[in-house]
PDB file of C-alpha atoms and ligand atoms in Angstrom:
ATOM      1  CA  MET A  17      -5.066   9.408  33.520  1.00  0.00           C
ATOM      2  CA  ASN A  18      -3.598  10.872  30.470  1.00  0.00           C
ATOM      3  CA  LYS A  19      -5.382  12.246  27.649  1.00  0.00           C
ATOM      4  CA  GLU A  20      -5.283  10.378  24.312  1.00  0.00           C
ATOM      5  CA  ILE A  21      -2.092  10.852  22.508  1.00  0.00           C
ATOM      6  CA  ALA A  22      -3.744  12.299  19.291  1.00  0.00           C
ATOM      7  CA  THR A  23      -5.306  15.290  21.022  1.00  0.00           C
ATOM      8  CA  PRO A  24      -3.428  18.605  20.003  1.00  0.00           C
ATOM      9  CA  LEU A  25      -2.471  19.658  23.292  1.00  0.00           C
ATOM     10  CA  ARG A  26      -0.823  16.065  24.432  1.00  0.00           C
ATOM     11  CA  THR A  27       0.754  15.809  21.067  1.00  0.00           C
ATOM     12  CA  ARG A  28       2.565  19.258  21.330  1.00  0.00           C
ATOM     13  CA  ALA A  29       3.270  18.608  24.926  1.00  0.00           C
ATOM     14  CA  ILE A  30       5.219  15.165  24.023  1.00  0.00           C
ATOM     15  CA  LEU A  31       6.978  16.975  21.085  1.00  0.00           C
ATOM     16  CA  GLU A  32       7.995  19.488  23.541  1.00  0.00           C
ATOM     17  CA  LYS A  33       8.979  17.102  26.251  1.00  0.00           C
ATOM     18  CA  TYR A  34      11.368  15.311  23.607  1.00  0.00           C
ATOM     19  CA  GLY A  35      12.535  18.308  21.681  1.00  0.00           C
ATOM     20  CA  PHE A  36      11.586  16.507  18.586  1.00  0.00           C
ATOM     21  CA  SER A  37      11.875  18.153  15.146  1.00  0.00           C
ATOM     22  CA  PHE A  38       9.982  16.355  12.094  1.00  0.00           C
ATOM     23  CA  LYS A  39      11.992  15.065   9.378  1.00  0.00           C
ATOM     24  CA  LYS A  40      10.286  15.676   6.070  1.00  0.00           C
ATOM     25  CA  SER A  41      12.311  13.032   4.406  1.00  0.00           C
ATOM     26  CA  LEU A  42      10.940  10.275   6.642  1.00  0.00           C
ATOM     27  CA  GLY A  43       7.096  11.580   5.673  1.00  0.00           C
ATOM     28  CA  GLN A  44       6.806  12.599   9.408  1.00  0.00           C
ATOM     29  CA  ASN A  45       2.962  14.079   9.218  1.00  0.00           C
ATOM     30  CA  PHE A  46       1.604  13.200  12.629  1.00  0.00           C
ATOM     31  CA  LEU A  47      -2.232  12.807  13.190  1.00  0.00           C
ATOM     32  CA  ILE A  48      -4.011  14.989  15.528  1.00  0.00           C
ATOM     33  CA  ASP A  49      -7.490  13.982  15.688  1.00  0.00           C
ATOM     34  CA  THR A  50      -8.879  11.108  17.799  1.00  0.00           C
ATOM     35  CA  ASN A  51     -12.036  10.854  15.770  1.00  0.00           C
ATOM     36  CA  ILE A  52     -10.333  10.377  12.318  1.00  0.00           C
ATOM     37  CA  LEU A  53      -8.075   7.848  14.098  1.00  0.00           C
ATOM     38  CA  GLN A  54     -11.093   5.887  15.295  1.00  0.00           C
ATOM     39  CA  LYS A  55     -12.798   6.214  11.947  1.00  0.00           C
ATOM     40  CA  ILE A  56      -9.705   4.890  10.167  1.00  0.00           C
ATOM     41  CA  VAL A  57      -9.594   1.908  12.743  1.00  0.00           C
ATOM     42  CA  SER A  58     -13.079   1.216  12.194  1.00  0.00           C
ATOM     43  CA  TYR A  59     -12.625   0.438   8.557  1.00  0.00           C
ATOM     44  CA  ALA A  60     -10.227  -2.318   9.804  1.00  0.00           C
ATOM     45  CA  ASP A  61     -13.016  -4.410  11.603  1.00  0.00           C
ATOM     46  CA  LEU A  62     -10.691  -5.296  14.480  1.00  0.00           C
ATOM     47  CA  THR A  63     -11.796  -7.894  16.910  1.00  0.00           C
ATOM     48  CA  GLU A  64     -10.266  -8.835  20.113  1.00  0.00           C
ATOM     49  CA  GLU A  65      -8.462 -11.623  18.442  1.00  0.00           C
ATOM     50  CA  THR A  66      -6.848  -9.559  15.455  1.00  0.00           C
ATOM     51  CA  GLY A  67      -3.272  -9.051  15.167  1.00  0.00           C
ATOM     52  CA  VAL A  68      -2.221  -5.746  13.674  1.00  0.00           C
ATOM     53  CA  ILE A  69       0.855  -4.789  11.850  1.00  0.00           C
ATOM     54  CA  GLU A  70       1.573  -0.807  11.703  1.00  0.00           C
ATOM     55  CA  ILE A  71       4.202   0.950   9.672  1.00  0.00           C
ATOM     56  CA  GLY A  72       5.563   4.004  11.255  1.00  0.00           C
ATOM     57  CA  PRO A  73       3.720   4.696  14.547  1.00  0.00           C
ATOM     58  CA  GLY A  74       5.373   8.127  14.994  1.00  0.00           C
ATOM     59  CA  ILE A  75       4.608   9.240  18.716  1.00  0.00           C
ATOM     60  CA  GLY A  76       1.777   6.287  18.877  1.00  0.00           C
ATOM     61  CA  ALA A  77      -1.312   8.187  17.937  1.00  0.00           C
ATOM     62  CA  LEU A  78      -2.676   5.367  15.562  1.00  0.00           C
ATOM     63  CA  THR A  79      -0.910   2.682  17.752  1.00  0.00           C
ATOM     64  CA  GLU A  80      -2.964   3.686  20.827  1.00  0.00           C
ATOM     65  CA  GLN A  81      -6.109   3.403  19.149  1.00  0.00           C
ATOM     66  CA  LEU A  82      -5.188  -0.118  17.504  1.00  0.00           C
ATOM     67  CA  ALA A  83      -3.858  -1.657  20.781  1.00  0.00           C
ATOM     68  CA  LYS A  84      -7.501  -0.541  22.399  1.00  0.00           C
ATOM     69  CA  LYS A  85      -9.145  -2.890  19.739  1.00  0.00           C
ATOM     70  CA  ALA A  86      -6.897  -5.623  18.811  1.00  0.00           C
ATOM     71  CA  LYS A  87      -5.221  -8.446  20.444  1.00  0.00           C
ATOM     72  CA  LYS A  88      -1.782  -7.365  19.511  1.00  0.00           C
ATOM     73  CA  VAL A  89      -0.031  -4.541  17.505  1.00  0.00           C
ATOM     74  CA  ILE A  90       3.426  -4.971  16.021  1.00  0.00           C
ATOM     75  CA  ALA A  91       4.770  -1.648  14.546  1.00  0.00           C
ATOM     76  CA  PHE A  92       7.942  -0.924  12.599  1.00  0.00           C
ATOM     77  CA  GLU A  93       9.525   2.509  13.122  1.00  0.00           C
ATOM     78  CA  ILE A  94      12.807   3.577  11.220  1.00  0.00           C
ATOM     79  CA  ASP A  95      13.477   6.499  13.280  1.00  0.00           C
ATOM     80  CA  GLN A  96      15.505   6.014  16.279  1.00  0.00           C
ATOM     81  CA  ARG A  97      14.642   9.279  18.021  1.00  0.00           C
ATOM     82  CA  LEU A  98      10.825   7.911  18.492  1.00  0.00           C
ATOM     83  CA  LEU A  99      11.940   4.817  20.422  1.00  0.00           C
ATOM     84  CA  PRO A 100      11.990   6.409  23.783  1.00  0.00           C
ATOM     85  CA  VAL A 101       8.932   8.628  22.919  1.00  0.00           C
ATOM     86  CA  LEU A 102       7.026   5.282  21.996  1.00  0.00           C
ATOM     87  CA  ASN A 103       8.392   3.543  24.952  1.00  0.00           C
ATOM     88  CA  ASP A 104       6.886   6.348  27.118  1.00  0.00           C
ATOM     89  CA  THR A 105       3.648   7.104  25.394  1.00  0.00           C
ATOM     90  CA  LEU A 106       2.680   3.363  24.737  1.00  0.00           C
ATOM     91  CA  SER A 107       3.477   2.164  28.313  1.00  0.00           C
ATOM     92  CA  PRO A 108      -0.233   1.435  29.406  1.00  0.00           C
ATOM     93  CA  TYR A 109      -0.674  -0.968  26.468  1.00  0.00           C
ATOM     94  CA  GLU A 110       0.853  -4.037  26.942  1.00  0.00           C
ATOM     95  CA  ASN A 111      -0.037  -5.803  23.460  1.00  0.00           C
ATOM     96  CA  VAL A 112       2.375  -3.324  21.650  1.00  0.00           C
ATOM     97  CA  THR A 113       5.957  -4.326  20.234  1.00  0.00           C
ATOM     98  CA  ILE A 114       7.910  -1.793  18.540  1.00  0.00           C
ATOM     99  CA  LEU A 115      10.381  -3.139  16.064  1.00  0.00           C
ATOM    100  CA  HIS A 116      13.243  -0.624  14.774  1.00  0.00           C
ATOM    101  CA  HIS A 117      13.341  -1.616  11.199  1.00  0.00           C
ATOM    102  CA  ASP A 118      12.956  -0.086   8.067  1.00  0.00           C
ATOM    103  CA  PHE A 119       9.888  -1.744   6.766  1.00  0.00           C
ATOM    104  CA  LEU A 120      10.975  -1.984   3.344  1.00  0.00           C
ATOM    105  CA  LYS A 121      13.935  -4.022   4.096  1.00  0.00           C
ATOM    106  CA  ALA A 122      12.453  -5.884   7.056  1.00  0.00           C
ATOM    107  CA  ASP A 123      11.722  -9.648   7.248  1.00  0.00           C
ATOM    108  CA  VAL A 124       8.013  -9.061   7.654  1.00  0.00           C
ATOM    109  CA  VAL A 125       7.046 -12.673   7.090  1.00  0.00           C
ATOM    110  CA  LYS A 126       9.555 -13.447  10.030  1.00  0.00           C
ATOM    111  CA  ALA A 127       8.190 -10.744  12.405  1.00  0.00           C
ATOM    112  CA  ILE A 128       4.615 -12.284  11.903  1.00  0.00           C
ATOM    113  CA  GLU A 129       5.794 -15.701  12.611  1.00  0.00           C
ATOM    114  CA  ASP A 130       7.521 -14.391  15.783  1.00  0.00           C
ATOM    115  CA  ASN A 131       4.756 -12.382  17.226  1.00  0.00           C
ATOM    116  CA  LEU A 132       1.462 -13.042  15.463  1.00  0.00           C
ATOM    117  CA  ALA A 133       1.575 -16.701  14.791  1.00  0.00           C
ATOM    118  CA  ASN A 134      -1.096 -18.052  16.907  1.00  0.00           C
ATOM    119  CA  LEU A 135      -3.796 -15.382  15.693  1.00  0.00           C
ATOM    120  CA  GLU A 136      -5.720 -16.398  12.365  1.00  0.00           C
ATOM    121  CA  ASP A 137      -6.828 -12.723  11.615  1.00  0.00           C
ATOM    122  CA  ARG A 138      -4.221 -10.178  10.846  1.00  0.00           C
ATOM    123  CA  VAL A 139      -4.510  -6.629   9.126  1.00  0.00           C
ATOM    124  CA  LEU A 140      -1.990  -4.092   8.166  1.00  0.00           C
ATOM    125  CA  VAL A 141      -3.082  -0.402   9.281  1.00  0.00           C
ATOM    126  CA  ALA A 142      -1.061   2.641   8.753  1.00  0.00           C
ATOM    127  CA  ASN A 143      -0.723   6.188   8.252  1.00  0.00           C
ATOM    128  CA  LEU A 144       1.976   5.567   5.508  1.00  0.00           C
ATOM    129  CA  PRO A 145       5.156   7.612   5.176  1.00  0.00           C
ATOM    130  CA  TYR A 146       3.973   9.206   1.667  1.00  0.00           C
ATOM    131  CA  TYR A 147       7.462   8.996  -0.080  1.00  0.00           C
ATOM    132  CA  ILE A 148       7.262   5.169  -0.132  1.00  0.00           C
ATOM    133  CA  THR A 149       3.654   4.411  -0.409  1.00  0.00           C
ATOM    134  CA  THR A 150       3.966   2.380  -3.442  1.00  0.00           C
ATOM    135  CA  PRO A 151       6.887   0.228  -2.739  1.00  0.00           C
ATOM    136  CA  ILE A 152       5.201  -0.405   0.707  1.00  0.00           C
ATOM    137  CA  ILE A 153       2.144  -1.506  -0.841  1.00  0.00           C
ATOM    138  CA  MET A 154       3.949  -3.594  -3.461  1.00  0.00           C
ATOM    139  CA  LYS A 155       5.946  -5.343  -0.631  1.00  0.00           C
ATOM    140  CA  CYS A 156       2.877  -6.582   0.932  1.00  0.00           C
ATOM    141  CA  LEU A 157       1.000  -7.762  -2.183  1.00  0.00           C
ATOM    142  CA  GLU A 158       4.159  -9.421  -3.763  1.00  0.00           C
ATOM    143  CA  GLU A 159       5.441 -11.077  -0.657  1.00  0.00           C
ATOM    144  CA  HIS A 160       2.077 -12.582  -0.338  1.00  0.00           C
ATOM    145  CA  LEU A 161       2.021 -11.247   3.655  1.00  0.00           C
ATOM    146  CA  PRO A 162      -0.417 -13.350   5.333  1.00  0.00           C
ATOM    147  CA  LEU A 163      -3.030 -10.606   6.009  1.00  0.00           C
ATOM    148  CA  ARG A 164      -6.804 -10.099   5.729  1.00  0.00           C
ATOM    149  CA  SER A 165      -6.622  -6.601   4.533  1.00  0.00           C
ATOM    150  CA  LEU A 166      -4.570  -3.236   4.276  1.00  0.00           C
ATOM    151  CA  VAL A 167      -6.105   0.064   5.752  1.00  0.00           C
ATOM    152  CA  VAL A 168      -3.589   2.504   4.522  1.00  0.00           C
ATOM    153  CA  MET A 169      -3.565   6.442   4.248  1.00  0.00           C
ATOM    154  CA  MET A 170      -1.843   7.872   1.425  1.00  0.00           C
ATOM    155  CA  GLN A 171      -1.939  10.875  -0.892  1.00  0.00           C
ATOM    156  CA  LYS A 172      -5.165  11.234  -2.742  1.00  0.00           C
ATOM    157  CA  GLU A 173      -3.575  10.820  -6.185  1.00  0.00           C
ATOM    158  CA  VAL A 174      -1.857   7.462  -5.573  1.00  0.00           C
ATOM    159  CA  GLY A 175      -5.276   6.073  -4.100  1.00  0.00           C
ATOM    160  CA  ASP A 176      -7.012   7.457  -7.237  1.00  0.00           C
ATOM    161  CA  ARG A 177      -4.479   5.354  -9.244  1.00  0.00           C
ATOM    162  CA  LEU A 178      -4.958   2.033  -6.876  1.00  0.00           C
ATOM    163  CA  ILE A 179      -8.763   1.812  -7.758  1.00  0.00           C
ATOM    164  CA  ALA A 180      -8.743   2.994 -11.175  1.00  0.00           C
ATOM    165  CA  LYS A 181     -10.746   1.250 -13.870  1.00  0.00           C
ATOM    166  CA  PRO A 182      -9.852   0.893 -17.692  1.00  0.00           C
ATOM    167  CA  GLY A 183     -10.439   3.805 -19.653  1.00  0.00           C
ATOM    168  CA  SER A 184      -9.654   6.323 -16.688  1.00  0.00           C
ATOM    169  CA  LYS A 185      -6.473   8.687 -16.980  1.00  0.00           C
ATOM    170  CA  ASN A 186      -5.355   7.087 -13.511  1.00  0.00           C
ATOM    171  CA  TYR A 187      -5.599   3.627 -14.846  1.00  0.00           C
ATOM    172  CA  GLY A 188      -2.097   1.810 -15.351  1.00  0.00           C
ATOM    173  CA  SER A 189       0.199  -1.190 -14.040  1.00  0.00           C
ATOM    174  CA  LEU A 190      -0.075  -0.274 -10.580  1.00  0.00           C
ATOM    175  CA  SER A 191      -3.993  -0.402 -10.733  1.00  0.00           C
ATOM    176  CA  ILE A 192      -3.667  -3.663 -12.286  1.00  0.00           C
ATOM    177  CA  ALA A 193      -1.174  -5.010  -9.705  1.00  0.00           C
ATOM    178  CA  VAL A 194      -3.392  -4.048  -6.844  1.00  0.00           C
ATOM    179  CA  GLN A 195      -6.476  -5.051  -8.132  1.00  0.00           C
ATOM    180  CA  TYR A 196      -4.962  -8.314  -9.293  1.00  0.00           C
ATOM    181  CA  TYR A 197      -4.151  -9.306  -5.714  1.00  0.00           C
ATOM    182  CA  SER A 198      -6.793  -7.398  -3.802  1.00  0.00           C
ATOM    183  CA  THR A 199     -10.260  -5.444  -3.975  1.00  0.00           C
ATOM    184  CA  ALA A 200      -9.358  -1.829  -3.473  1.00  0.00           C
ATOM    185  CA  GLU A 201     -11.725   1.015  -2.129  1.00  0.00           C
ATOM    186  CA  ILE A 202     -11.193   4.539  -1.193  1.00  0.00           C
ATOM    187  CA  VAL A 203     -13.352   4.550   2.281  1.00  0.00           C
ATOM    188  CA  MET A 204     -12.600   7.989   3.636  1.00  0.00           C
ATOM    189  CA  ASN A 205     -11.301  11.407   2.549  1.00  0.00           C
ATOM    190  CA  VAL A 206      -8.929  13.001   5.231  1.00  0.00           C
ATOM    191  CA  PRO A 207      -8.630  16.825   5.438  1.00  0.00           C
ATOM    192  CA  LYS A 208      -4.999  18.543   5.716  1.00  0.00           C
ATOM    193  CA  THR A 209      -5.980  20.086   8.851  1.00  0.00           C
ATOM    194  CA  VAL A 210      -5.991  17.073  10.936  1.00  0.00           C
ATOM    195  CA  PHE A 211      -1.982  16.444  10.741  1.00  0.00           C
ATOM    196  CA  ILE A 212       1.104  18.453  12.346  1.00  0.00           C
ATOM    197  CA  PRO A 213       2.655  19.502  10.205  1.00  0.00           C
ATOM    198  CA  GLN A 214       0.055  19.797   7.665  1.00  0.00           C
ATOM    199  CA  PRO A 215       0.992  18.070   4.477  1.00  0.00           C
ATOM    200  CA  ASN A 216       0.936  19.900   0.879  1.00  0.00           C
ATOM    201  CA  VAL A 217      -1.420  17.155  -0.507  1.00  0.00           C
ATOM    202  CA  ASP A 218      -4.884  15.780   0.081  1.00  0.00           C
ATOM    203  CA  SER A 219      -5.153  12.394   1.763  1.00  0.00           C
ATOM    204  CA  VAL A 220      -7.448   9.514   1.618  1.00  0.00           C
ATOM    205  CA  VAL A 221      -7.721   6.292   3.385  1.00  0.00           C
ATOM    206  CA  VAL A 222      -7.866   2.945   1.233  1.00  0.00           C
ATOM    207  CA  ARG A 223      -8.800  -0.389   2.041  1.00  0.00           C
ATOM    208  CA  LEU A 224      -7.169  -3.181  -0.237  1.00  0.00           C
ATOM    209  CA  THR A 225      -8.980  -6.801   0.869  1.00  0.00           C
ATOM    210  CA  LEU A 226      -6.512  -9.464  -0.162  1.00  0.00           C
ATOM    211  CA  ARG A 227      -8.172 -12.028  -2.690  1.00  0.00           C
ATOM    212  CA  LYS A 228      -7.982 -15.739  -1.629  1.00  0.00           C
ATOM    213  CA  LYS A 229      -6.711 -16.415  -5.415  1.00  0.00           C
ATOM    214  CA  PRO A 230      -5.872 -13.737  -7.714  1.00  0.00           C
ATOM    215  CA  LEU A 231      -8.588 -12.039 -10.005  1.00  0.00           C
ATOM    216  CA  VAL A 232      -7.231 -13.458 -13.274  1.00  0.00           C
ATOM    217  CA  GLU A 233      -5.317 -16.618 -13.974  1.00  0.00           C
ATOM    218  CA  VAL A 234      -2.094 -16.084 -15.270  1.00  0.00           C
ATOM    219  CA  VAL A 235       0.651 -18.605 -16.112  1.00  0.00           C
ATOM    220  CA  ASP A 236       3.709 -16.565 -15.219  1.00  0.00           C
ATOM    221  CA  GLU A 237       3.074 -13.699 -12.795  1.00  0.00           C
ATOM    222  CA  ASP A 238       6.630 -11.635 -13.446  1.00  0.00           C
ATOM    223  CA  PHE A 239       5.634 -11.914 -17.401  1.00  0.00           C
ATOM    224  CA  PHE A 240       2.156 -10.568 -16.706  1.00  0.00           C
ATOM    225  CA  PHE A 241       3.382  -7.563 -14.961  1.00  0.00           C
ATOM    226  CA  THR A 242       6.457  -7.190 -17.482  1.00  0.00           C
ATOM    227  CA  VAL A 243       3.526  -6.923 -20.224  1.00  0.00           C
ATOM    228  CA  THR A 244       1.364  -4.519 -18.245  1.00  0.00           C
ATOM    229  CA  LYS A 245       4.263  -2.018 -17.464  1.00  0.00           C
ATOM    230  CA  ALA A 246       5.160  -2.525 -21.178  1.00  0.00           C
ATOM    231  CA  SER A 247       1.985  -1.542 -22.436  1.00  0.00           C
ATOM    232  CA  PHE A 248       1.859   1.618 -20.218  1.00  0.00           C
ATOM    233  CA  ALA A 249       5.465   2.930 -21.036  1.00  0.00           C
ATOM    234  CA  GLN A 250       4.181   5.511 -23.244  1.00  0.00           C
ATOM    235  CA  ARG A 251       0.569   6.345 -22.550  1.00  0.00           C
ATOM    236  CA  ARG A 252      -0.061   8.071 -25.793  1.00  0.00           C
ATOM    237  CA  LYS A 253       1.235   5.205 -27.890  1.00  0.00           C
ATOM    238  CA  THR A 254      -0.838   2.131 -29.310  1.00  0.00           C
ATOM    239  CA  ILE A 255      -0.511  -1.375 -27.665  1.00  0.00           C
ATOM    240  CA  ILE A 256       1.413  -2.702 -30.334  1.00  0.00           C
ATOM    241  CA  ASN A 257       3.990  -0.021 -30.371  1.00  0.00           C
ATOM    242  CA  ASN A 258       4.604  -0.327 -26.650  1.00  0.00           C
ATOM    243  CA  LEU A 259       4.869  -4.110 -26.690  1.00  0.00           C
ATOM    244  CA  ILE A 260       7.390  -3.843 -29.623  1.00  0.00           C
ATOM    245  CA  HIS A 261       9.386  -1.565 -27.612  1.00  0.00           C
ATOM    246  CA  GLY A 262       9.093  -2.886 -24.130  1.00  0.00           C
ATOM    247  CA  LEU A 263       8.922  -6.741 -24.582  1.00  0.00           C
ATOM    248  CA  PRO A 264      12.433  -8.722 -24.897  1.00  0.00           C
ATOM    249  CA  GLN A 265      13.227  -8.992 -28.851  1.00  0.00           C
ATOM    250  CA  GLY A 266      10.140  -7.027 -29.410  1.00  0.00           C
ATOM    251  CA  LYS A 267      11.238  -5.596 -32.702  1.00  0.00           C
ATOM    252  CA  GLU A 268      12.039  -9.132 -34.014  1.00  0.00           C
ATOM    253  CA  LYS A 269       8.922 -10.636 -32.741  1.00  0.00           C
ATOM    254  CA  LYS A 270       6.700  -7.972 -34.262  1.00  0.00           C
ATOM    255  CA  GLU A 271       4.808 -10.086 -36.735  1.00  0.00           C
ATOM    256  CA  ASP A 272       4.023 -12.830 -33.858  1.00  0.00           C
ATOM    257  CA  ILE A 273       2.803 -10.013 -31.516  1.00  0.00           C
ATOM    258  CA  VAL A 274       0.425  -8.505 -34.074  1.00  0.00           C
ATOM    259  CA  SER A 275      -1.149 -12.148 -34.914  1.00  0.00           C
ATOM    260  CA  ILE A 276      -1.234 -12.831 -31.049  1.00  0.00           C
ATOM    261  CA  LEU A 277      -3.155  -9.529 -30.748  1.00  0.00           C
ATOM    262  CA  HIS A 278      -5.617 -10.522 -33.490  1.00  0.00           C
ATOM    263  CA  GLU A 279      -5.961 -13.922 -32.049  1.00  0.00           C
ATOM    264  CA  THR A 280      -6.830 -12.517 -28.748  1.00  0.00           C
ATOM    265  CA  GLY A 281      -9.383 -10.171 -30.269  1.00  0.00           C
ATOM    266  CA  ILE A 282      -7.640  -7.031 -29.190  1.00  0.00           C
ATOM    267  CA  ASP A 283      -7.111  -4.126 -31.834  1.00  0.00           C
ATOM    268  CA  SER A 284      -3.444  -3.443 -32.218  1.00  0.00           C
ATOM    269  CA  THR A 285      -4.118   0.416 -32.503  1.00  0.00           C
ATOM    270  CA  ARG A 286      -5.759   0.367 -29.154  1.00  0.00           C
ATOM    271  CA  ARG A 287      -4.024   2.000 -26.215  1.00  0.00           C
ATOM    272  CA  GLY A 288      -2.916   0.279 -22.902  1.00  0.00           C
ATOM    273  CA  GLU A 289      -5.335   2.029 -20.726  1.00  0.00           C
ATOM    274  CA  THR A 290      -8.412   0.507 -22.698  1.00  0.00           C
ATOM    275  CA  LEU A 291      -7.451  -3.318 -21.900  1.00  0.00           C
ATOM    276  CA  SER A 292      -9.392  -4.706 -19.112  1.00  0.00           C
ATOM    277  CA  ILE A 293      -7.189  -6.900 -16.501  1.00  0.00           C
ATOM    278  CA  GLU A 294      -8.653 -10.021 -18.089  1.00  0.00           C
ATOM    279  CA  GLU A 295      -7.577  -8.839 -21.598  1.00  0.00           C
ATOM    280  CA  PHE A 296      -4.066  -8.480 -20.346  1.00  0.00           C
ATOM    281  CA  ALA A 297      -4.314 -11.782 -18.721  1.00  0.00           C
ATOM    282  CA  LEU A 298      -4.963 -13.364 -21.863  1.00  0.00           C
ATOM    283  CA  LEU A 299      -2.740 -11.507 -23.805  1.00  0.00           C
ATOM    284  CA  SER A 300       0.307 -12.386 -21.723  1.00  0.00           C
ATOM    285  CA  ASN A 301      -0.514 -15.924 -21.524  1.00  0.00           C
ATOM    286  CA  LYS A 302      -0.372 -16.106 -25.153  1.00  0.00           C
ATOM    287  CA  LEU A 303       2.683 -14.027 -25.456  1.00  0.00           C
ATOM    288  CA  LEU A 304       4.407 -16.031 -23.238  1.00  0.00           C
ATOM    289  CA  THR A 305       4.423 -18.687 -25.792  1.00  0.00           C
ATOM    290  CA  LEU A 306       6.986 -16.597 -27.795  1.00  0.00           C
ATOM    291  CA  TYR A 307       9.355 -17.104 -25.009  1.00  0.00           C
ATOM    292  CA  SER A 308       9.071 -20.924 -24.370  1.00  0.00           C
TER     293      SER A 308
HETATM  294  N1  SAM B  26       1.235   6.820  12.743  1.00  0.00           N
HETATM  295  C1  SAM B  26       1.671   8.054  13.209  1.00  0.00           C
HETATM  296  C2  SAM B  26       0.573   9.126  13.055  1.00  0.00           C
HETATM  297  O1  SAM B  26      -0.338   8.887  12.135  1.00  0.00           O
HETATM  298  O2  SAM B  26       0.436   9.994  13.754  1.00  0.00           O
HETATM  299  C3  SAM B  26       2.836   8.757  12.335  1.00  0.00           C
HETATM  300  C4  SAM B  26       2.778   8.595  10.620  1.00  0.00           C
HETATM  301  S1  SAM B  26       3.921   9.367   9.722  1.00  0.00           S
HETATM  302  C5  SAM B  26       2.873   9.887   8.369  1.00  0.00           C
HETATM  303  C6  SAM B  26       4.786   8.174   9.076  1.00  0.00           C
HETATM  304  C7  SAM B  26       5.805   7.490  10.032  1.00  0.00           C
HETATM  305  O3  SAM B  26       6.617   6.463   9.208  1.00  0.00           O
HETATM  306  C8  SAM B  26       6.904   8.430  10.636  1.00  0.00           C
HETATM  307  O4  SAM B  26       6.809   7.840  11.955  1.00  0.00           O
HETATM  308  C9  SAM B  26       8.314   7.825  10.129  1.00  0.00           C
HETATM  309  O5  SAM B  26       9.503   8.109  10.872  1.00  0.00           O
HETATM  310  C10 SAM B  26       7.767   6.210   9.606  1.00  0.00           C
HETATM  311  N2  SAM B  26       8.790   5.864   8.555  1.00  0.00           N
HETATM  312  C11 SAM B  26       9.244   6.683   7.655  1.00  0.00           C
HETATM  313  N3  SAM B  26       9.886   5.728   6.657  1.00  0.00           N
HETATM  314  C12 SAM B  26       9.805   4.366   7.289  1.00  0.00           C
HETATM  315  C13 SAM B  26      10.311   3.012   7.084  1.00  0.00           C
HETATM  316  N4  SAM B  26      10.896   2.966   5.766  1.00  0.00           N
HETATM  317  N5  SAM B  26       9.926   2.243   7.694  1.00  0.00           N
HETATM  318  C14 SAM B  26       9.206   2.372   8.906  1.00  0.00           C
HETATM  319  N6  SAM B  26       8.748   3.452   9.297  1.00  0.00           N
HETATM  320  C15 SAM B  26       9.086   4.692   8.411  1.00  0.00           C
END
């Protein structure tokens, strides 16, 4: 029987057999540590009834560990050169389907309907291509993919932003968007040494558990995110300054924006990074009245 894909020896043998050369532009850093992979998988709480979505299976290191625990795995891979490799390495696992798609452009809801519809429990697990970490996470959240959670490895700096609380330097519109839809936690630190090739950055595994309903009630989600983005456009500026410059007709509406901040109990000289998500919700619901 073959050794597991993620052992350094077998990984090197597979890469050699196919003459595979890594593409930095596709964020290709493969995991070569079975213990780390099994630990990542343990944070996804898979059962024999779980359907898994993976992004970027590479040569199948993580896919293999997922296939052993879950009912079914679908994996999106953009790099055509990896298709014959995956066909070979994952041939012992009948519960894996590889989809040759760019995840960012794929109709993931349809892929779930086609492949995982009869499963009630679904999670996304991935060692993400780091160059598109944020767009991938935002796609999953904004498209309301029917998932229990996302267990995803990423660059430590991005992980720190996802879990940041008000008042910290990492807190911003990304923290708010992620925490609006999910509870976010860093569950694991991962050293550079378990990848081939080794990345230049430190990595963490983040678990996002999707909320049944959003953290706060907002009347218009798009407008809520417009307000949060505007509030952090220039971090050193006060909230009033950022809103005047970032909201539609902000300058003309200055007086109204000042009174709304006052009514909401938010000092207009505060900086965006000091406002809680609840305060942003109250504020955006009131500011919306200026546009109706
Ligand atoms: N899962 C493997 C592992 O842990 O060893 C590989 C992870 S590697 C960090 C990222 C993978 O994502 C690569 O296989 C890369 O080709 C793939 N990838 C990059 N951009 C992608 C995209 N837009 N859609 C789908 N896969 C992508």
